[in-house]
Amino acid sequence: MVPISTSSSQGKRGPTVIELSGGTAGLPKTSFAVCHQVTTLDRGKLTKRVGNLQSECRREVEEGLKDAMDLD
């Protein structure tokens, strides 16, 4: 899981933080996918689906993850 933050200071942390505009995937305001803080989460803790990232945003998050893990 990639944590999501609403702190604007996260947006200044480089290529491993991806800005997600308000309204994206059901997010109420501009938020940031913090790809360098990947974590696991028990599926049982997930209660409902909030939204899906469109393919362009998903590609940006994937690139942030590649940068965070130093992958090509």
PDB file of N, CA, C and O in Angstrom:
ATOM      1  N   MET A   1       0.828  -1.159   0.000  1.00  0.00           N
ATOM      2  CA  MET A   1       0.000   0.000   0.000  1.00  0.00           C
ATOM      3  C   MET A   1       0.888   1.243   0.000  1.00  0.00           C
ATOM      4  O   MET A   1       1.887   1.291   0.699  1.00  0.00           O
ATOM      5  N   VAL A   2       0.499   2.221  -0.779  1.00  0.00           N
ATOM      6  CA  VAL A   2       1.199   3.506  -0.798  1.00  0.00           C
ATOM      7  C   VAL A   2       0.383   4.478   0.058  1.00  0.00           C
ATOM      8  O   VAL A   2      -0.777   4.737  -0.244  1.00  0.00           O
ATOM      9  N   PRO A   3       0.967   5.007   1.139  1.00  0.00           N
ATOM     10  CA  PRO A   3       0.221   5.942   1.972  1.00  0.00           C
ATOM     11  C   PRO A   3      -0.107   7.238   1.227  1.00  0.00           C
ATOM     12  O   PRO A   3       0.646   7.673   0.361  1.00  0.00           O
ATOM     13  N   ILE A   4      -1.215   7.838   1.578  1.00  0.00           N
ATOM     14  CA  ILE A   4      -1.662   9.096   1.001  1.00  0.00           C
ATOM     15  C   ILE A   4      -1.630  10.154   2.100  1.00  0.00           C
ATOM     16  O   ILE A   4      -2.088   9.916   3.212  1.00  0.00           O
ATOM     17  N   SER A   5      -1.070  11.315   1.776  1.00  0.00           N
ATOM     18  CA  SER A   5      -0.989  12.428   2.724  1.00  0.00           C
ATOM     19  C   SER A   5      -1.677  13.649   2.128  1.00  0.00           C
ATOM     20  O   SER A   5      -1.666  13.842   0.915  1.00  0.00           O
ATOM     21  N   THR A   6      -2.243  14.478   2.977  1.00  0.00           N
ATOM     22  CA  THR A   6      -2.821  15.742   2.520  1.00  0.00           C
ATOM     23  C   THR A   6      -1.899  16.914   2.857  1.00  0.00           C
ATOM     24  O   THR A   6      -2.229  18.054   2.569  1.00  0.00           O
ATOM     25  N   SER A   7      -0.738  16.634   3.428  1.00  0.00           N
ATOM     26  CA  SER A   7       0.212  17.677   3.803  1.00  0.00           C
ATOM     27  C   SER A   7       0.922  18.218   2.566  1.00  0.00           C
ATOM     28  O   SER A   7       1.600  17.474   1.857  1.00  0.00           O
ATOM     29  N   SER A   8       0.791  19.514   2.319  1.00  0.00           N
ATOM     30  CA  SER A   8       1.434  20.112   1.147  1.00  0.00           C
ATOM     31  C   SER A   8       2.953  20.042   1.237  1.00  0.00           C
ATOM     32  O   SER A   8       3.637  20.069   0.210  1.00  0.00           O
ATOM     33  N   SER A   9       3.511  19.911   2.427  1.00  0.00           N
ATOM     34  CA  SER A   9       4.971  19.802   2.554  1.00  0.00           C
ATOM     35  C   SER A   9       5.481  18.500   1.928  1.00  0.00           C
ATOM     36  O   SER A   9       6.634  18.427   1.504  1.00  0.00           O
ATOM     37  N   GLN A  10       4.637  17.475   1.849  1.00  0.00           N
ATOM     38  CA  GLN A  10       5.032  16.223   1.205  1.00  0.00           C
ATOM     39  C   GLN A  10       5.328  16.436  -0.277  1.00  0.00           C
ATOM     40  O   GLN A  10       6.184  15.790  -0.854  1.00  0.00           O
ATOM     41  N   GLY A  11       4.611  17.358  -0.904  1.00  0.00           N
ATOM     42  CA  GLY A  11       4.770  17.600  -2.332  1.00  0.00           C
ATOM     43  C   GLY A  11       6.138  18.092  -2.725  1.00  0.00           C
ATOM     44  O   GLY A  11       6.500  18.054  -3.900  1.00  0.00           O
ATOM     45  N   LYS A  12       6.929  18.524  -1.764  1.00  0.00           N
ATOM     46  CA  LYS A  12       8.263  19.062  -2.036  1.00  0.00           C
ATOM     47  C   LYS A  12       9.357  18.024  -1.840  1.00  0.00           C
ATOM     48  O   LYS A  12      10.529  18.357  -1.886  1.00  0.00           O
ATOM     49  N   ARG A  13       8.991  16.775  -1.655  1.00  0.00           N
ATOM     50  CA  ARG A  13       9.975  15.754  -1.281  1.00  0.00           C
ATOM     51  C   ARG A  13      10.598  15.031  -2.457  1.00  0.00           C
ATOM     52  O   ARG A  13      11.388  14.131  -2.269  1.00  0.00           O
ATOM     53  N   GLY A  14      10.249  15.371  -3.678  1.00  0.00           N
ATOM     54  CA  GLY A  14      10.929  14.796  -4.830  1.00  0.00           C
ATOM     55  C   GLY A  14      10.097  13.831  -5.638  1.00  0.00           C
ATOM     56  O   GLY A  14       8.876  13.752  -5.497  1.00  0.00           O
ATOM     57  N   PRO A  15      10.783  13.057  -6.487  1.00  0.00           N
ATOM     58  CA  PRO A  15      10.093  12.210  -7.467  1.00  0.00           C
ATOM     59  C   PRO A  15       9.356  11.006  -6.887  1.00  0.00           C
ATOM     60  O   PRO A  15       8.629  10.332  -7.599  1.00  0.00           O
ATOM     61  N   THR A  16       9.536  10.738  -5.604  1.00  0.00           N
ATOM     62  CA  THR A  16       8.839   9.597  -5.003  1.00  0.00           C
ATOM     63  C   THR A  16       7.533  10.011  -4.338  1.00  0.00           C
ATOM     64  O   THR A  16       6.878   9.195  -3.705  1.00  0.00           O
ATOM     65  N   VAL A  17       7.155  11.279  -4.493  1.00  0.00           N
ATOM     66  CA  VAL A  17       5.879  11.777  -3.977  1.00  0.00           C
ATOM     67  C   VAL A  17       5.071  12.292  -5.165  1.00  0.00           C
ATOM     68  O   VAL A  17       5.513  13.182  -5.886  1.00  0.00           O
ATOM     69  N   ILE A  18       3.896  11.703  -5.382  1.00  0.00           N
ATOM     70  CA  ILE A  18       3.080  12.012  -6.551  1.00  0.00           C
ATOM     71  C   ILE A  18       1.841  12.788  -6.116  1.00  0.00           C
ATOM     72  O   ILE A  18       1.085  12.333  -5.258  1.00  0.00           O
ATOM     73  N   GLU A  19       1.646  13.965  -6.716  1.00  0.00           N
ATOM     74  CA  GLU A  19       0.477  14.782  -6.398  1.00  0.00           C
ATOM     75  C   GLU A  19      -0.765  14.204  -7.056  1.00  0.00           C
ATOM     76  O   GLU A  19      -0.752  13.837  -8.228  1.00  0.00           O
ATOM     77  N   LEU A  20      -1.833  14.102  -6.280  1.00  0.00           N
ATOM     78  CA  LEU A  20      -3.132  13.637  -6.760  1.00  0.00           C
ATOM     79  C   LEU A  20      -4.129  14.770  -6.546  1.00  0.00           C
ATOM     80  O   LEU A  20      -4.406  15.151  -5.407  1.00  0.00           O
ATOM     81  N   SER A  21      -4.636  15.326  -7.617  1.00  0.00           N
ATOM     82  CA  SER A  21      -5.552  16.458  -7.539  1.00  0.00           C
ATOM     83  C   SER A  21      -6.823  16.078  -6.786  1.00  0.00           C
ATOM     84  O   SER A  21      -7.255  14.926  -6.815  1.00  0.00           O
ATOM     85  N   GLY A  22      -7.427  17.070  -6.136  1.00  0.00           N
ATOM     86  CA  GLY A  22      -8.705  16.851  -5.471  1.00  0.00           C
ATOM     87  C   GLY A  22      -9.710  16.281  -6.459  1.00  0.00           C
ATOM     88  O   GLY A  22      -9.765  16.688  -7.605  1.00  0.00           O
ATOM     89  N   GLY A  23     -10.477  15.316  -6.032  1.00  0.00           N
ATOM     90  CA  GLY A  23     -11.441  14.651  -6.894  1.00  0.00           C
ATOM     91  C   GLY A  23     -10.898  13.374  -7.513  1.00  0.00           C
ATOM     92  O   GLY A  23     -11.656  12.507  -7.934  1.00  0.00           O
ATOM     93  N   THR A  24      -9.566  13.237  -7.568  1.00  0.00           N
ATOM     94  CA  THR A  24      -8.953  12.029  -8.113  1.00  0.00           C
ATOM     95  C   THR A  24      -9.270  10.850  -7.204  1.00  0.00           C
ATOM     96  O   THR A  24      -9.059  10.916  -5.996  1.00  0.00           O
ATOM     97  N   ALA A  25      -9.798   9.789  -7.765  1.00  0.00           N
ATOM     98  CA  ALA A  25     -10.082   8.547  -7.034  1.00  0.00           C
ATOM     99  C   ALA A  25     -10.915   8.782  -5.781  1.00  0.00           C
ATOM    100  O   ALA A  25     -10.749   8.105  -4.779  1.00  0.00           O
ATOM    101  N   GLY A  26     -11.779   9.787  -5.805  1.00  0.00           N
ATOM    102  CA  GLY A  26     -12.639  10.053  -4.667  1.00  0.00           C
ATOM    103  C   GLY A  26     -11.995  10.847  -3.542  1.00  0.00           C
ATOM    104  O   GLY A  26     -12.595  11.015  -2.485  1.00  0.00           O
ATOM    105  N   LEU A  27     -10.777  11.344  -3.751  1.00  0.00           N
ATOM    106  CA  LEU A  27     -10.117  12.141  -2.717  1.00  0.00           C
ATOM    107  C   LEU A  27     -10.771  13.517  -2.652  1.00  0.00           C
ATOM    108  O   LEU A  27     -10.949  14.172  -3.677  1.00  0.00           O
ATOM    109  N   PRO A  28     -11.109  13.998  -1.461  1.00  0.00           N
ATOM    110  CA  PRO A  28     -11.819  15.271  -1.354  1.00  0.00           C
ATOM    111  C   PRO A  28     -10.959  16.494  -1.662  1.00  0.00           C
ATOM    112  O   PRO A  28     -11.478  17.533  -2.037  1.00  0.00           O
ATOM    113  N   LYS A  29      -9.646  16.393  -1.470  1.00  0.00           N
ATOM    114  CA  LYS A  29      -8.775  17.529  -1.769  1.00  0.00           C
ATOM    115  C   LYS A  29      -7.429  17.024  -2.277  1.00  0.00           C
ATOM    116  O   LYS A  29      -7.151  15.826  -2.227  1.00  0.00           O
ATOM    117  N   THR A  30      -6.613  17.949  -2.761  1.00  0.00           N
ATOM    118  CA  THR A  30      -5.302  17.569  -3.276  1.00  0.00           C
ATOM    119  C   THR A  30      -4.544  16.777  -2.215  1.00  0.00           C
ATOM    120  O   THR A  30      -4.490  17.175  -1.050  1.00  0.00           O
ATOM    121  N   SER A  31      -3.981  15.659  -2.644  1.00  0.00           N
ATOM    122  CA  SER A  31      -3.274  14.757  -1.742  1.00  0.00           C
ATOM    123  C   SER A  31      -2.000  14.286  -2.425  1.00  0.00           C
ATOM    124  O   SER A  31      -1.769  14.580  -3.597  1.00  0.00           O
ATOM    125  N   PHE A  32      -1.189  13.535  -1.699  1.00  0.00           N
ATOM    126  CA  PHE A  32       0.093  13.090  -2.220  1.00  0.00           C
ATOM    127  C   PHE A  32       0.300  11.605  -1.919  1.00  0.00           C
ATOM    128  O   PHE A  32       0.156  11.184  -0.770  1.00  0.00           O
ATOM    129  N   ALA A  33       0.643  10.835  -2.956  1.00  0.00           N
ATOM    130  CA  ALA A  33       0.999   9.430  -2.780  1.00  0.00           C
ATOM    131  C   ALA A  33       2.479   9.396  -2.404  1.00  0.00           C
ATOM    132  O   ALA A  33       3.333   9.844  -3.168  1.00  0.00           O
ATOM    133  N   VAL A  34       2.781   8.886  -1.217  1.00  0.00           N
ATOM    134  CA  VAL A  34       4.144   8.893  -0.688  1.00  0.00           C
ATOM    135  C   VAL A  34       4.774   7.523  -0.979  1.00  0.00           C
ATOM    136  O   VAL A  34       4.734   6.610  -0.153  1.00  0.00           O
ATOM    137  N   CYS A  35       5.354   7.407  -2.179  1.00  0.00           N
ATOM    138  CA  CYS A  35       5.815   6.109  -2.685  1.00  0.00           C
ATOM    139  C   CYS A  35       7.030   5.555  -1.945  1.00  0.00           C
ATOM    140  O   CYS A  35       7.288   4.357  -2.017  1.00  0.00           O
ATOM    141  N   HIS A  36       7.774   6.391  -1.239  1.00  0.00           N
ATOM    142  CA  HIS A  36       8.946   5.887  -0.510  1.00  0.00           C
ATOM    143  C   HIS A  36       8.574   5.365   0.882  1.00  0.00           C
ATOM    144  O   HIS A  36       9.441   4.980   1.649  1.00  0.00           O
ATOM    145  N   GLN A  37       7.275   5.325   1.199  1.00  0.00           N
ATOM    146  CA  GLN A  37       6.826   4.796   2.487  1.00  0.00           C
ATOM    147  C   GLN A  37       5.843   3.642   2.299  1.00  0.00           C
ATOM    148  O   GLN A  37       4.847   3.543   3.015  1.00  0.00           O
ATOM    149  N   VAL A  38       6.139   2.759   1.367  1.00  0.00           N
ATOM    150  CA  VAL A  38       5.271   1.614   1.092  1.00  0.00           C
ATOM    151  C   VAL A  38       5.127   0.767   2.356  1.00  0.00           C
ATOM    152  O   VAL A  38       6.086   0.580   3.103  1.00  0.00           O
ATOM    153  N   THR A  39       3.928   0.284   2.591  1.00  0.00           N
ATOM    154  CA  THR A  39       3.660  -0.529   3.774  1.00  0.00           C
ATOM    155  C   THR A  39       2.674  -1.641   3.415  1.00  0.00           C
ATOM    156  O   THR A  39       2.091  -1.628   2.338  1.00  0.00           O
ATOM    157  N   THR A  40       2.520  -2.588   4.298  1.00  0.00           N
ATOM    158  CA  THR A  40       1.536  -3.645   4.089  1.00  0.00           C
ATOM    159  C   THR A  40       0.309  -3.365   4.946  1.00  0.00           C
ATOM    160  O   THR A  40       0.392  -2.656   5.945  1.00  0.00           O
ATOM    161  N   LEU A  41      -0.798  -3.929   4.533  1.00  0.00           N
ATOM    162  CA  LEU A  41      -2.044  -3.754   5.265  1.00  0.00           C
ATOM    163  C   LEU A  41      -2.853  -5.032   5.142  1.00  0.00           C
ATOM    164  O   LEU A  41      -2.998  -5.581   4.051  1.00  0.00           O
ATOM    165  N   ASP A  42      -3.344  -5.516   6.252  1.00  0.00           N
ATOM    166  CA  ASP A  42      -4.178  -6.711   6.269  1.00  0.00           C
ATOM    167  C   ASP A  42      -5.474  -6.425   5.514  1.00  0.00           C
ATOM    168  O   ASP A  42      -6.168  -5.449   5.805  1.00  0.00           O
ATOM    169  N   ARG A  43      -5.808  -7.254   4.531  1.00  0.00           N
ATOM    170  CA  ARG A  43      -7.038  -7.056   3.747  1.00  0.00           C
ATOM    171  C   ARG A  43      -8.279  -6.980   4.620  1.00  0.00           C
ATOM    172  O   ARG A  43      -9.247  -6.312   4.282  1.00  0.00           O
ATOM    173  N   GLY A  44      -8.255  -7.646   5.737  1.00  0.00           N
ATOM    174  CA  GLY A  44      -9.387  -7.627   6.653  1.00  0.00           C
ATOM    175  C   GLY A  44      -9.667  -6.239   7.232  1.00  0.00           C
ATOM    176  O   GLY A  44     -10.766  -5.956   7.683  1.00  0.00           O
ATOM    177  N   LYS A  45      -8.655  -5.380   7.212  1.00  0.00           N
ATOM    178  CA  LYS A  45      -8.818  -4.010   7.725  1.00  0.00           C
ATOM    179  C   LYS A  45      -9.490  -3.097   6.706  1.00  0.00           C
ATOM    180  O   LYS A  45      -9.929  -2.004   7.052  1.00  0.00           O
ATOM    181  N   LEU A  46      -9.540  -3.525   5.455  1.00  0.00           N
ATOM    182  CA  LEU A  46     -10.168  -2.719   4.409  1.00  0.00           C
ATOM    183  C   LEU A  46     -11.668  -2.950   4.445  1.00  0.00           C
ATOM    184  O   LEU A  46     -12.144  -4.070   4.310  1.00  0.00           O
ATOM    185  N   THR A  47     -12.432  -1.890   4.635  1.00  0.00           N
ATOM    186  CA  THR A  47     -13.874  -2.043   4.782  1.00  0.00           C
ATOM    187  C   THR A  47     -14.665  -1.650   3.542  1.00  0.00           C
ATOM    188  O   THR A  47     -15.704  -2.210   3.279  1.00  0.00           O
ATOM    189  N   LYS A  48     -14.184  -0.647   2.794  1.00  0.00           N
ATOM    190  CA  LYS A  48     -14.889  -0.265   1.574  1.00  0.00           C
ATOM    191  C   LYS A  48     -13.922   0.375   0.590  1.00  0.00           C
ATOM    192  O   LYS A  48     -12.907   0.946   0.978  1.00  0.00           O
ATOM    193  N   ARG A  49     -14.263   0.287  -0.672  1.00  0.00           N
ATOM    194  CA  ARG A  49     -13.455   0.895  -1.726  1.00  0.00           C
ATOM    195  C   ARG A  49     -13.828   2.366  -1.823  1.00  0.00           C
ATOM    196  O   ARG A  49     -14.999   2.731  -1.897  1.00  0.00           O
ATOM    197  N   VAL A  50     -12.827   3.216  -1.826  1.00  0.00           N
ATOM    198  CA  VAL A  50     -13.060   4.652  -1.905  1.00  0.00           C
ATOM    199  C   VAL A  50     -13.033   5.110  -3.358  1.00  0.00           C
ATOM    200  O   VAL A  50     -13.833   5.921  -3.779  1.00  0.00           O
ATOM    201  N   GLY A  51     -12.098   4.587  -4.148  1.00  0.00           N
ATOM    202  CA  GLY A  51     -11.994   4.986  -5.542  1.00  0.00           C
ATOM    203  C   GLY A  51     -10.853   4.273  -6.233  1.00  0.00           C
ATOM    204  O   GLY A  51     -10.100   3.525  -5.612  1.00  0.00           O
ATOM    205  N   ASN A  52     -10.736   4.512  -7.516  1.00  0.00           N
ATOM    206  CA  ASN A  52      -9.673   3.937  -8.345  1.00  0.00           C
ATOM    207  C   ASN A  52      -8.900   5.053  -9.005  1.00  0.00           C
ATOM    208  O   ASN A  52      -9.478   6.065  -9.396  1.00  0.00           O
ATOM    209  N   LEU A  53      -7.605   4.854  -9.172  1.00  0.00           N
ATOM    210  CA  LEU A  53      -6.808   5.802  -9.929  1.00  0.00           C
ATOM    211  C   LEU A  53      -6.991   5.538 -11.418  1.00  0.00           C
ATOM    212  O   LEU A  53      -6.983   4.385 -11.849  1.00  0.00           O
ATOM    213  N   GLN A  54      -7.131   6.599 -12.188  1.00  0.00           N
ATOM    214  CA  GLN A  54      -7.167   6.466 -13.637  1.00  0.00           C
ATOM    215  C   GLN A  54      -5.782   6.033 -14.106  1.00  0.00           C
ATOM    216  O   GLN A  54      -4.789   6.193 -13.398  1.00  0.00           O
ATOM    217  N   SER A  55      -5.701   5.494 -15.317  1.00  0.00           N
ATOM    218  CA  SER A  55      -4.457   4.904 -15.798  1.00  0.00           C
ATOM    219  C   SER A  55      -3.272   5.868 -15.778  1.00  0.00           C
ATOM    220  O   SER A  55      -2.166   5.475 -15.433  1.00  0.00           O
ATOM    221  N   GLU A  56      -3.472   7.145 -16.113  1.00  0.00           N
ATOM    222  CA  GLU A  56      -2.356   8.097 -16.109  1.00  0.00           C
ATOM    223  C   GLU A  56      -1.818   8.314 -14.695  1.00  0.00           C
ATOM    224  O   GLU A  56      -0.603   8.292 -14.481  1.00  0.00           O
ATOM    225  N   CYS A  57      -2.693   8.486 -13.723  1.00  0.00           N
ATOM    226  CA  CYS A  57      -2.254   8.644 -12.328  1.00  0.00           C
ATOM    227  C   CYS A  57      -1.579   7.373 -11.831  1.00  0.00           C
ATOM    228  O   CYS A  57      -0.575   7.434 -11.118  1.00  0.00           O
ATOM    229  N   ARG A  58      -2.133   6.234 -12.204  1.00  0.00           N
ATOM    230  CA  ARG A  58      -1.549   4.959 -11.785  1.00  0.00           C
ATOM    231  C   ARG A  58      -0.132   4.818 -12.328  1.00  0.00           C
ATOM    232  O   ARG A  58       0.777   4.387 -11.628  1.00  0.00           O
ATOM    233  N   ARG A  59       0.085   5.233 -13.581  1.00  0.00           N
ATOM    234  CA  ARG A  59       1.434   5.176 -14.166  1.00  0.00           C
ATOM    235  C   ARG A  59       2.393   6.093 -13.399  1.00  0.00           C
ATOM    236  O   ARG A  59       3.544   5.732 -13.164  1.00  0.00           O
ATOM    237  N   GLU A  60       1.927   7.269 -13.004  1.00  0.00           N
ATOM    238  CA  GLU A  60       2.776   8.190 -12.253  1.00  0.00           C
ATOM    239  C   GLU A  60       3.161   7.591 -10.900  1.00  0.00           C
ATOM    240  O   GLU A  60       4.314   7.699 -10.476  1.00  0.00           O
ATOM    241  N   VAL A  61       2.208   6.958 -10.228  1.00  0.00           N
ATOM    242  CA  VAL A  61       2.503   6.309  -8.943  1.00  0.00           C
ATOM    243  C   VAL A  61       3.467   5.148  -9.160  1.00  0.00           C
ATOM    244  O   VAL A  61       4.416   4.961  -8.386  1.00  0.00           O
ATOM    245  N   GLU A  62       3.281   4.373 -10.220  1.00  0.00           N
ATOM    246  CA  GLU A  62       4.206   3.275 -10.524  1.00  0.00           C
ATOM    247  C   GLU A  62       5.619   3.807 -10.744  1.00  0.00           C
ATOM    248  O   GLU A  62       6.590   3.211 -10.279  1.00  0.00           O
ATOM    249  N   GLU A  63       5.754   4.943 -11.432  1.00  0.00           N
ATOM    250  CA  GLU A  63       7.071   5.547 -11.644  1.00  0.00           C
ATOM    251  C   GLU A  63       7.664   6.012 -10.313  1.00  0.00           C
ATOM    252  O   GLU A  63       8.864   5.856 -10.086  1.00  0.00           O
ATOM    253  N   GLY A  64       6.835   6.564  -9.434  1.00  0.00           N
ATOM    254  CA  GLY A  64       7.301   6.959  -8.103  1.00  0.00           C
ATOM    255  C   GLY A  64       7.801   5.761  -7.310  1.00  0.00           C
ATOM    256  O   GLY A  64       8.824   5.841  -6.617  1.00  0.00           O
ATOM    257  N   LEU A  65       7.100   4.638  -7.422  1.00  0.00           N
ATOM    258  CA  LEU A  65       7.534   3.410  -6.746  1.00  0.00           C
ATOM    259  C   LEU A  65       8.856   2.911  -7.318  1.00  0.00           C
ATOM    260  O   LEU A  65       9.747   2.494  -6.575  1.00  0.00           O
ATOM    261  N   LYS A  66       8.997   2.956  -8.645  1.00  0.00           N
ATOM    262  CA  LYS A  66      10.263   2.537  -9.276  1.00  0.00           C
ATOM    263  C   LYS A  66      11.406   3.413  -8.792  1.00  0.00           C
ATOM    264  O   LYS A  66      12.497   2.914  -8.512  1.00  0.00           O
ATOM    265  N   ASP A  67      11.183   4.733  -8.707  1.00  0.00           N
ATOM    266  CA  ASP A  67      12.219   5.622  -8.213  1.00  0.00           C
ATOM    267  C   ASP A  67      12.566   5.298  -6.758  1.00  0.00           C
ATOM    268  O   ASP A  67      13.742   5.280  -6.388  1.00  0.00           O
ATOM    269  N   ALA A  68      11.560   5.045  -5.943  1.00  0.00           N
ATOM    270  CA  ALA A  68      11.783   4.751  -4.531  1.00  0.00           C
ATOM    271  C   ALA A  68      12.565   3.458  -4.334  1.00  0.00           C
ATOM    272  O   ALA A  68      13.367   3.342  -3.406  1.00  0.00           O
ATOM    273  N   MET A  69      12.343   2.480  -5.226  1.00  0.00           N
ATOM    274  CA  MET A  69      13.025   1.186  -5.099  1.00  0.00           C
ATOM    275  C   MET A  69      14.252   1.074  -5.992  1.00  0.00           C
ATOM    276  O   MET A  69      14.853   0.009  -6.092  1.00  0.00           O
ATOM    277  N   ASP A  70      14.571   2.194  -6.683  1.00  0.00           N
ATOM    278  CA  ASP A  70      15.728   2.243  -7.570  1.00  0.00           C
ATOM    279  C   ASP A  70      15.666   1.156  -8.641  1.00  0.00           C
ATOM    280  O   ASP A  70      16.639   0.446  -8.893  1.00  0.00           O
ATOM    281  N   LEU A  71      14.485   1.024  -9.255  1.00  0.00           N
ATOM    282  CA  LEU A  71      14.286   0.068 -10.340  1.00  0.00           C
ATOM    283  C   LEU A  71      14.246   0.803 -11.672  1.00  0.00           C
ATOM    284  O   LEU A  71      13.911   1.974 -11.734  1.00  0.00           O
ATOM    285  N   ASP A  72      14.565   0.113 -12.744  1.00  0.00           N
ATOM    286  CA  ASP A  72      14.505   0.735 -14.093  1.00  0.00           C
ATOM    287  C   ASP A  72      13.109   0.771 -14.619  1.00  0.00           C
ATOM    288  O   ASP A  72      12.274   0.051 -14.462  1.00  0.00           O
TER     289      ASP A  72
END
